[in-house]
Amino acid sequence: MGDKQKRDHQDEAAAVLGHTSKKMRPPGVRSVGWALVQAARLHRARTGDRLAKLGLFAGQEQVVQALAAAGTMTMGDLAALLRVRPPTASKTVTRLAALGIVERRAESGDGRVVRVQLTEAGMAKAEAIERIQEEVEAELLDHLDKTDRRRLRKLLRKAARGLAEAAGASGQVTEADAEIEAEDETEGLPA
């Protein structure tokens, strides 16, 4: 069978299977989403390996860090800050409470409102998590200059807000969001 006949045969087989004869590119060649997923997967793996040594799973550190910064939060405020649905935040808090890292208290006068805070053990975990985050952040940003780092942070925050809105899990702009956006504006980074 000649080359032309082979190509024709391949095209026919592809048509039968519902494929086009267009050459497929490897995944992610031009996809921002693919690149983001790959970077996030690697970041999560690097962080997860270190968190496992603390007895934590990736994702739990975000709750610990949020509570370390805020002191006490309602479950609703925690979910909004993390841009997750309240049941997701609640499951994570339940697991952390079982480990003795957080404690929950019903609001006096309104048992529907639950406040969460770190225990002493949780504060120690928060300090260890901060060191882990700094190590992984340094690895992540090692090849970026200061301007690229700020630009990347700003773009990722914007993308996250858009996806959160699309998923119905958007929270209010936090004080930290406003602070970072103001810093970016003074640095001359476009909105």
Backbone as a ProteinNet text record, in pm:
[ID]
protein_1_A
[PRIMARY]
MGDKQKRDHQDEAAAVLGHTSKKMRPPGVRSVGWALVQAARLHRARTGDRLAKLGLFAGQEQVVQALAAAGTMTMGDLAALLRVRPPTASKTVTRLAALGIVERRAESGDGRVVRVQLTEAGMAKAEAIERIQEEVEAELLDHLDKTDRRRLRKLLRKAARGLAEAAGASGQVTEADAEIEAEDETEGLPA
[TERTIARY]
85.5	0	90.2	59.6	138.2	106.3	189.6	171.1	35.1	-5.9	-135.2	-247.7	-239.1	-342.2	-346.3	-229.6	-224.4	-293.8	-263.8	-327.3	-477.5	-519.5	-662.9	-728.1	-662.3	-714.3	-724.1	-620.9	-621.4	-732.2	-750.8	-856.9	-994.4	-1013.5	-1140.7	-1164.4	-1062	-1074.7	-1106.7	-1042.4	-1068	-1211	-1259.9	-1396.7	-1497.1	-1471.5	-1560	-1564.8	-1450.9	-1444.1	-1489.5	-1523.2	-1568.7	-1455.8	-1335.1	-1220.6	-1199.9	-1142.5	-1106.1	-963.2	-925.1	-788.9	-690.3	-741	-655.5	-559.6	-435.2	-335.2	-361.9	-368	-393.9	-265.6	-278.3	-164.6	-160.8	-44.3	-39.1	-121.8	-175.6	-256.3	-174.3	-240.3	-180.3	-87.4	-72.9	20.5	-11.9	-138.3	-177.9	-278.9	-298.6	-403.3	-350.5	-408.6	-375.9	-422.6	-541.3	-595.6	-505.1	-452.5	-363.4	-236.3	-177.9	-55.5	-84	-198.6	-236.9	-254.7	-321.7	-342.5	-209	-118.8	10.6	89.5	92.5	163.9	98.7	-34.6	-105.7	-82.4	-82.9	-60.6	78.9	178.4	314.8	328.8	267.6	270.7	202.6	87.5	11.9	90.1	156.7	236.2	353.2	423.8	537	487.8	377.3	321.3	269	196.9	137.5	240.3	353.6	460.3	506.1	520	566.7	457.3	331.3	220.8	198.1	220.7	201.7	290.1	406.4	495.5	437.7	342.9	274	143.1	109.3	-16.7	-135.5	-109.4	-215.8	-222.1	-337.4	-356	-358.9	-319.4	-325.4	-468.9	-483.9	-614.3	-645.6	-605.7	-630.5	-548	-431	-344.1	-408.9	-494.6	-559.5	-652.2	-722.8	-810.6	-727.1	-620	-533.8	-475.4	-427.9	-369.1	-473.5	-592.4	-698.4	-732.7	-742.5	-776.2	-660.8	-538.2	-423.2	-422.8	-461.3	-463.4	-581.9	-697.1	-820.1	-850.1	-798.9	-834	-955.5	-1071.7	-1198.2	-1279.2	-1343.4	-1427	-1553.6	-1658.9	-1777.4	-1750.1	-1824.3	-1808.8	-1838.6	-1937.8	-1972.4	-1860.7	-1800.7	-1689	-1568.4	-1543.6	-1432.1	-1453.7	-1573.9	-1604.5	-1589.6	-1636.9	-1625.9	-1479.9	-1400.5	-1259.5	-1186.8	-1217.8	-1152.1	-1215	-1326.1	-1399.4	-1442.6	-1499.4	-1557	-1699.1	-1774.1	-1910	-1902.8	-1999	-1996.8	-1983	-2048.4	-2027.7	-1882.3	-1812.1	-1671.2	-1588.4	-1610.7	-1539.5	-1574	-1698.8	-1742.9	-1676.1	-1663.5	-1597.3	-1451.7	-1384.7	-1244	-1230	-1316.3	-1311.8	-1340.7	-1433.8	-1464.3	-1340.9	-1269.3	-1147.5	-1038.8	-1024.4	-923.1	-960	-1088	-1131.8	-1099.5	-1116.2	-1085	-936.2	-853.1	-707.7	-665.1	-761.3	-730.3	-665.5	-682	-618.5	-710.7	-842	-939.5	-1046.2	-1116.8	-1233.9	-1348.2	-1468.2	-1589.5	-1674	-1737.7	-1828.4	-1951.1	-2066.1	-2189.9	-2199.1	-2246.4	-2264.7	-2369.6	-2339.3	-2438.8	-2556.5	-2674	-2793.3	-2839.9	-2749.3	-2788.3	-2704	-2754	-2682.1	-2655	-2721.3	-2697.2	-2563.4	-2513.3	-2385.6	-2274.5	-2180.6	-2069.2	-1940.5	-1866.6	-1737.4	-1627.3	-1520.5	-1408.8	-1282.5	-1196.1	-1065.8	-963.5	-837.5	-729.6	-708.9	-666.8	-622.8	-474	-413.8	-269	-192.3	-236.2	-172.6	-190.2	-304.5	-330.9	-239.1	-210.5	-118.5	21.4	64	195.4	196.9	87.5	78	82.5	17.1	14.3	155.3	236.9	376	455.4	435.6	505.1	456.8	327.9	270.9	329.2	344.5	401.6	542.4	621.9	756.9	749.4	658.8	641.4	600.2	504	456.5	568.8	651.3	763.9	863	890.1	982.5	928.4	801.8	742.2	724.7	689	675.3	808.8	916.3	1049.3	1080.3	1045	1066.4	981	856.2	763.1	808.7	857.3	888.4	1035.4	1113.5	1258.3	1299.9	1227.2	1266.7	1191.5	1122.7	1046.4	1104.7	1107.7	1152.3	1036.1	1063.5	964.6	838.3	855.7	740.8	656.3	721.6	648	574.9	634.9	570.8	442.8	449.7	330.5	224.5	266.2	171.7	102.1	178.3	121.5	20.8	57.2	-33.5	-163.9	-152.7	-271.4	-359.9	-299.7	-377.6	-444.5	-374.3	-433	-548.1	-534.8	-643.4	-765.6	-743.9	-853.2	-922.1	-842.4	-897.6	-977.3	-925.4	-994.6	-1128.1	-1131.7	-1258.2	-1360	-1314.7	-1405.5	-1461.9	-1377.2	-1424.3	-1515.3	-1481.8	-1565.5	-1704.6	-1711.3	-1840.9	-1919.4	-1852.1	-1918.6	-1970.7	-1901.5	-1940.5	-2038.9	-2068.6	-2159.6	-2096.1	-1962.6	-1891.9	-1813.3	-1856.7	-1779.2	-1799.4	-1690.4	-1695.5	-1676.1	-1687.2	-1662.9	-1513.7	-1478.6	-1337.9	-1292.3	-1188.1	-1140.5	-1047.6	-1013.8	-919.9	-785.3	-743.6	-617.2	-622.5	-737.6	-753.7	-736.3	-804.1	-798.2	-656.6	-588.3	-451.8	-357.4	-368.7	-282.7	-314	-443.2	-479.6	-427.6	-433.6	-380.9	-230.1	-162.2	-17.5	16.3	-60.7	-36.4	-56.2	-158.3	-183.1	-69	-14.5	96.7	223.1	231.2	345	327	206.5	182.2	136.9	93.9	42.7	-98.7	-128.3	-261.4	-365.9	-490.4	-601	-638.8
-116.8	0	123.3	219.9	342.1	440	546.7	647	714.7	750.4	816.2	723.8	597.3	501.2	484.2	483.2	471.3	590.2	712.8	833.7	829.7	788.3	779.1	677.9	565	461.1	513.1	585.5	642.3	746	829.8	930.4	864.2	755.6	683.7	623	562.6	502.3	609.4	723.1	832.9	883	893.1	939.2	841	710.6	609.3	624.5	652.5	667.9	804.9	892.7	1026.6	1124.7	1088.3	1177.5	1250.9	1365.4	1437.8	1400.3	1432.5	1401.3	1506.7	1609.5	1714	1653	1688.7	1636.1	1693	1604.1	1645.4	1696.3	1804.8	1858	1794.5	1789.2	1739.6	1830.1	1778	1862.3	1979.1	2091.3	2205.4	2291.8	2264.4	2343.3	2492.3	2527	2667.8	2695.3	2602.9	2615.7	2673.8	2785.7	2844.2	2750.2	2693.8	2602.2	2482.5	2424.6	2309.6	2348.6	2460.6	2505.9	2532.9	2592.2	2621.6	2492.4	2394.3	2266.5	2197.7	2200.3	2136.4	2204.9	2337.3	2410.7	2385.7	2387.3	2365.2	2223.9	2126.8	1988	1972	2029.6	2020.2	2094.6	2211.9	2290.5	2213.1	2156.6	2081.8	1958.3	1891.5	1773.1	1811.8	1920.7	1965.7	2003.2	2075.6	2116.1	1994.3	1907.8	1789.6	1698.7	1680.8	1597.2	1652.4	1782.5	1844.4	1846	1870.1	1872	1734.7	1629.8	1493.5	1468.7	1530.4	1515.9	1581.3	1674.3	1739.3	1668.5	1563.7	1493.1	1561.2	1645.6	1719	1680.4	1705.6	1687	1823	1826.5	1950.8	2002.9	2129.5	2193.7	2232.1	2147.6	2177.3	2295.7	2313.3	2423.1	2558.6	2567.8	2695.3	2736.7	2640.9	2670.1	2713.8	2641.3	2674.5	2814.4	2845.2	2977.4	3089.3	3064.2	3165.6	3193.8	3088.8	3107.3	3169	3136.5	3198.2	3348.6	3389.7	3533.3	3604.7	3538.8	3605.3	3586.6	3483.6	3452.8	3363.7	3422.5	3348.5	3388.9	3289.9	3316.6	3233.7	3284.4	3201	3104.9	2997.4	2900.4	2967.1	3053.7	3123.7	3214.3	3288	3376.3	3295.7	3182.8	3096.8	3042.8	2995	2943.1	3053	3173.1	3284	3320.4	3324.8	3358.2	3255.3	3128.1	3020.7	2999.7	3067.9	3055.4	2911.2	2852.3	2718.4	2724.3	2621.3	2614	2579.9	2627.6	2602	2453.6	2358.3	2218.3	2171.2	2224.5	2188.8	2239	2363.8	2420	2343.2	2307.1	2235.4	2098.2	2025.5	1894	1907.2	2007.8	2027.9	2064.7	2151.8	2191.9	2072.3	1986.5	1866.5	1778	1759.9	1677.5	1741.5	1873.8	1942.8	1942.3	1947.9	1941.5	1803.7	1699.1	1563.5	1548	1627	1623.8	1716	1791.4	1882.8	2012.9	2047	2166.4	2288	2264.4	2373	2333.8	2435.1	2410.1	2495.9	2441.4	2510.6	2544.6	2659.7	2701.8	2766.5	2725.9	2788.9	2928	3021	3158.9	3159.3	3226.9	3234.2	3317.6	3266	3336	3293	3237	3189.3	3066.5	2951.3	2826.3	2791.4	2861.8	2834.7	2890.5	2991.3	3052.8	2982	2925.4	2852.3	2929	2952.3	3018	2914.3	2933.6	2839.2	2914.6	2850.5	2909	2798.1	2835.8	2739.3	2710.1	2588.8	2551.5	2587.9	2562.1	2584.8	2497.4	2372.6	2281.5	2335.9	2395.3	2454.1	2571.8	2652.5	2766.2	2716.2	2607.3	2549.6	2497.6	2434.8	2385.7	2503.1	2613.3	2730.7	2783.7	2785.7	2831.6	2738	2608.4	2510.8	2520.6	2543.2	2558.2	2680.6	2787.5	2909	2883.1	2809	2775.1	2690	2593.6	2508.4	2593.2	2680.9	2766.6	2854.1	2906	2989.4	2908.4	2785.1	2699	2668.1	2627.9	2591.6	2715.3	2826.4	2952.1	2990.6	2974.7	3005.7	2916.7	2788.9	2697.3	2737.4	2772.9	2810.1	2933.9	3030.6	3161.1	3180.7	3079.8	3089.3	3151.4	3124.2	3172.5	3298.1	3364.4	3484.8	3606.6	3718.3	3841.5	3902.4	4009	4070.3	4113.9	4174.4	4221	4103.1	3998.8	3880.9	3812.9	3812.4	3751.8	3825.1	3957	4036.6	4023.2	4026.5	4013.8	3877.1	3772	3637.8	3629.6	3682.1	3680.8	3751.9	3868.1	3946.8	3873.2	3817.7	3746.6	3621.7	3549.3	3429.1	3465.3	3573.8	3617.4	3656.5	3724.2	3762.3	3638.1	3543.1	3419.5	3343.6	3337.4	3266.7	3332.9	3465.3	3535.9	3502.5	3500.5	3469.4	3329	3232.7	3094.8	3079.6	3148.5	3141.9	3197.2	3307.6	3365.6	3268.5	3206.5	3110.9	2990.7	2951.3	2835.1	2870	2998.8	3039.7	3037.8	3039.6	3034.7	3162.1	3270.3	3393.5	3453.2	3500.3	3567.4	3716.2	3788.5	3931	3954.4	4071	4106.5	4124.5	4052.6	4058.6	4177.2	4204.3	4311.8	4282.8	4155.8	4116.7	4139.4	4105.7	4129.8	4278	4361.2	4505.3	4558.4	4506	4548.4	4513.6	4391.6	4347.7	4426.6	4450.6	4527.6	4670.4	4730.7	4865.5	4867.2	4764.7	4753	4740.6	4658.4	4641.7	4772.9	4849.4	4976.9	5074.8	5078.2	5168.7	5124	4993.6	4940.7	4965.2	5015.1	5043.4	4923.4	4816.1	4701.2	4730.5	4708.1	4736.3	4644.2	4691.6	4611	4498.2
0	0	0	-87.7	-99.4	11.8	23	128.2	118.8	-4.2	-21.9	21	-14.9	23.3	175.2	240.3	387	452.6	403	458.4	438	316.1	288.8	382.2	404.1	492.2	636.3	681.2	815.6	829.1	725.5	728.2	736.1	660.2	663.2	801.3	857.9	991.5	1095	1084.4	1177.6	1163.2	1039.5	1016	1076.8	1064.8	1121.9	1274	1334.5	1480.2	1527.8	1432.5	1469.7	1489	1450.4	1462.6	1331.6	1341.2	1220.1	1183.3	1063.3	1021.3	1070.5	1138.9	1193.7	1295.3	1285.7	1378.5	1518.3	1614.7	1752.7	1816.5	1891.4	1964.7	2102.4	2161.4	2300.3	2390.2	2498.1	2587.2	2639.7	2649.6	2714.5	2633	2506	2426.6	2436.3	2429.1	2436.8	2547.6	2635.8	2735.7	2867	2906.2	3036.2	3147.3	3128.4	3228.5	3251.8	3143.4	3156.7	3233.6	3195.1	3263.4	3410.7	3438.7	3575.9	3656.7	3596.7	3665.1	3692.5	3595.3	3614.8	3726.7	3724.5	3830.3	3965.5	3969.2	4095.2	4147.1	4057.4	4098.1	4160.2	4095	4147.5	4280.6	4288.4	4411.7	4524.2	4494.1	4594.5	4640.6	4547.6	4583.8	4673.4	4638.5	4720.3	4860.9	4865.9	4994.9	5070.5	5000.3	5063	5126.6	5059.5	5117	5251.5	5257.5	5382.2	5489.3	5446.1	5541.7	5604.1	5525.8	5576.8	5699.4	5701.1	5816.2	5941.7	5920.3	6032.4	6067.1	5990.1	6011.5	5947	5846.5	5777.8	5630.8	5572.1	5428.9	5361	5232.9	5155.8	5157.1	5179.1	5189	5332.3	5425.6	5566.5	5613.6	5551.5	5594.3	5569.1	5469.1	5439.2	5552.7	5608.5	5722.2	5842.4	5868.8	5982.3	5965.4	5845.2	5822	5833.8	5781.7	5790.7	5936.6	6014.9	6156.8	6234.5	6197.2	6263.7	6240	6121.3	6088.3	6151.5	6155.2	6199.2	6347.6	6406.1	6545	6549	6544.8	6546.7	6424.7	6363.7	6245.5	6253.6	6190.3	6173.7	6058.3	6054	5945.7	5811.5	5807.4	5683.2	5635.9	5728.8	5692.5	5645.1	5709.7	5670.9	5528.9	5501	5367.6	5262	5292.3	5197	5172.1	5277	5263.3	5177.3	5198.2	5123.7	4986	4960.7	4834.7	4808.6	4913.9	4903.7	4958.2	4932.2	4986	5134.5	5214.1	5358	5397	5328	5368	5353.1	5254.9	5235.7	5353.7	5391.7	5507	5634	5648.3	5767.5	5779.6	5668.6	5671.8	5714.3	5659.6	5694.4	5841.8	5890.2	6031.2	6121.3	6082.2	6161.4	6173.5	6062.7	6065.1	6151.4	6139	6219.1	6367.3	6398.8	6538.5	6597.4	6517.3	6563.8	6592.7	6524.4	6547.3	6661.7	6717.3	6826.6	6780.4	6653	6597.4	6604.9	6592.9	6603.3	6703.9	6750.4	6834	6783.1	6794.6	6749.5	6870.7	6861.8	6969	6905.5	6953.5	6907.7	6969.9	6893.5	6939.1	7050.1	7159.6	7266.8	7217.4	7235.6	7190.4	7051.9	6970.9	6837.9	6803.5	6838.1	6819.1	6674.2	6581.7	6439	6393.5	6463.1	6427.2	6503.5	6428.2	6488.6	6463.5	6569.5	6559	6574.2	6497.4	6496.8	6532.8	6610.1	6642.3	6660	6650.4	6669.1	6817.1	6845.1	6979.3	6990.3	7105.6	7118	7019.6	7007.3	6910.2	6768	6743	6611.4	6581.7	6683.4	6665	6630.3	6695.6	6664.5	6520.8	6478	6339.6	6242.6	6276.9	6189.5	6165.1	6269.2	6253.8	6163.4	6180.9	6096.2	5951.5	5932.9	5798.1	5729.5	5804	5745.5	5691.2	5764.7	5716.6	5589.3	5587.9	5469.1	5349.7	5369.4	5260.3	5205.4	5293.3	5248.9	5165.8	5206.6	5131	4991	4984.7	4855.5	4767.6	4827.3	4752.1	4688.1	4762	4708.1	4588.4	4597.6	4484.6	4364.7	4390.8	4284.7	4208.4	4280.6	4220.9	4186.5	4204.8	4187.1	4053.8	3947	3814.1	3769.8	3861.3	3826.8	3897.7	3825.9	3891.7	3969.7	4043.1	4132.2	4056.8	3940.8	3862.3	3815.5	3764.3	3718.8	3834.5	3951.9	4068.7	4104.3	4108.4	4141.7	4033.7	3908.8	3796.7	3801.3	3825.4	3834.8	3948.9	4065.1	4180.3	4147	4084.9	4052.1	3952.4	3848.6	3747.4	3804.6	3888	3948	4041.4	4114.9	4203.7	4122.2	4010.7	3921.6	3864.3	3817.8	3761.3	3867.5	3989.1	4097.6	4128.3	4129.6	4154.1	4045.9	3921.1	3811.5	3821.9	3852.8	3867.2	3989.2	4097.6	4218.1	4188.8	4116.8	4079.2	3992.2	3896.1	3807.4	3884	3989.9	4069.4	4181.1	4197.7	4303.9	4441.3	4445.8	4574.8	4597.9	4536.2	4549.5	4687.6	4741.5	4869.9	4848.2	4954.7	4945.2	4929.7	4878	4872.7	5016.7	5052.9	5191.2	5208.3	5332.9	5363.7	5296.5	5296.9	5234.1	5083	5020.8	4877.1	4846.5	4923.2	4900.6	4922.1	5023.6	5052.9	4936.9	4885.2	4774.8	4648	4622.1	4503	4512.3	4630.2	4647.9	4626.9	4676.8	4659.1	4510	4438.7	4294.4	4219.4	4259.7	4193.2	4216.1	4337.8	4365.5	4290.9	4261.7	4185.4	4036	3997.1	3856.5	3774.7	3840.2	3766.1	3719.7	3592.9	3542.5	3602.5	3608.7	3665	3573.1
[MASK]
+++++++++++++++++++++++++++++++++++++++++++++++++++++++++++++++++++++++++++++++++++++++++++++++++++++++++++++++++++++++++++++++++++++++++++++++++++++++++++++++++++++++++++++++++++++++++++++++

